[in-house]
XYZ file of C-alpha atoms in Angstrom:
101
model
C -83.159 151.391 36.670
C -80.480 150.770 39.286
C -80.411 147.033 38.525
C -78.567 147.489 34.791
C -75.956 149.560 36.328
C -73.875 146.689 36.545
C -72.554 147.752 40.018
C -71.817 144.542 42.385
C -69.441 144.381 45.136
C -66.933 141.786 45.158
C -69.126 139.789 47.864
C -72.470 140.025 45.257
C -70.750 138.716 42.769
C -69.539 135.479 44.762
C -72.753 134.889 45.766
C -74.606 135.380 41.020
C -71.560 133.025 40.537
C -72.267 130.602 43.621
C -76.083 131.085 42.392
C -75.496 130.505 38.649
C -73.980 127.774 39.678
C -76.226 125.987 41.872
C -79.277 126.925 39.456
C -77.557 125.233 36.273
C -76.251 122.234 38.127
C -80.198 121.354 39.560
C -81.607 122.208 36.173
C -78.685 119.752 34.545
C -79.502 116.948 36.829
C -83.168 117.494 36.674
C -82.753 117.780 33.148
C -80.896 114.441 32.734
C -83.339 112.394 34.466
C -86.025 113.463 32.686
C -84.669 112.873 29.160
C -83.183 109.576 30.429
C -86.400 108.196 31.337
C -88.936 109.713 28.391
C -85.671 108.924 26.343
C -85.765 111.806 24.594
C -82.619 114.357 24.471
C -85.261 116.745 23.207
C -86.701 117.078 26.371
C -82.834 116.949 28.657
C -81.907 120.192 26.390
C -85.164 122.199 26.939
C -84.977 121.872 30.629
C -80.923 122.660 30.605
C -81.842 125.681 28.111
C -84.583 126.674 30.464
C -82.044 126.527 33.571
C -79.347 128.690 31.850
C -81.807 131.301 30.857
C -83.246 131.333 34.560
C -79.264 131.202 35.924
C -78.475 134.651 33.803
C -81.851 136.156 35.236
C -80.961 135.345 38.694
C -76.733 136.747 38.577
C -76.694 138.917 35.726
C -78.438 141.933 36.731
C -76.823 143.876 39.702
C -80.013 142.757 42.117
C -79.651 144.467 45.053
C -79.061 141.379 46.996
C -75.728 141.731 45.094
C -74.939 145.214 45.827
C -75.203 145.205 50.187
C -71.475 145.404 50.627
C -69.988 148.856 48.595
C -66.340 149.731 48.384
C -64.785 152.412 49.753
C -63.141 154.327 47.689
C -60.369 156.849 48.139
C -61.502 160.548 47.570
C -60.280 162.389 44.074
C -56.907 164.463 43.917
C -57.134 167.787 43.143
C -55.502 167.916 39.775
C -52.522 169.733 40.814
C -51.664 166.351 42.913
C -52.692 164.266 40.093
C -49.637 164.659 38.277
C -47.444 161.702 38.012
C -43.862 161.185 39.351
C -41.494 161.304 36.817
C -38.617 158.119 37.813
C -35.041 158.824 38.169
C -32.537 158.145 35.663
C -30.827 155.950 38.454
C -34.211 154.372 39.720
C -33.825 151.547 36.913
C -30.545 150.649 37.376
C -29.752 146.878 38.784
C -27.212 147.608 41.570
C -23.630 145.969 40.866
C -22.640 143.085 43.216
C -18.940 143.914 44.419
C -17.263 140.539 42.882
C -14.481 138.654 44.913
C -11.385 138.478 43.678
């Protein structure tokens, strides 16, 4: 299944984080209100936990709505061009400033 590959793009990651935060905040407010009127922390916890589970189901898999802006990668280099260039020994030296006397 493609939704479990984890290939969300950057715009999709931002959208997933937004959905996660909004769902969790809505459930937290509802849970607090219900728990306040029923005077039971148990209901508050259950509602917030349900919101956390729902937000994970919505935000974590790579749903198609999170993969609409794929990245365009550069092509692979051939093996002979992929060697790392070595630095010359003088490249790491700092230039000495001329002191005025």
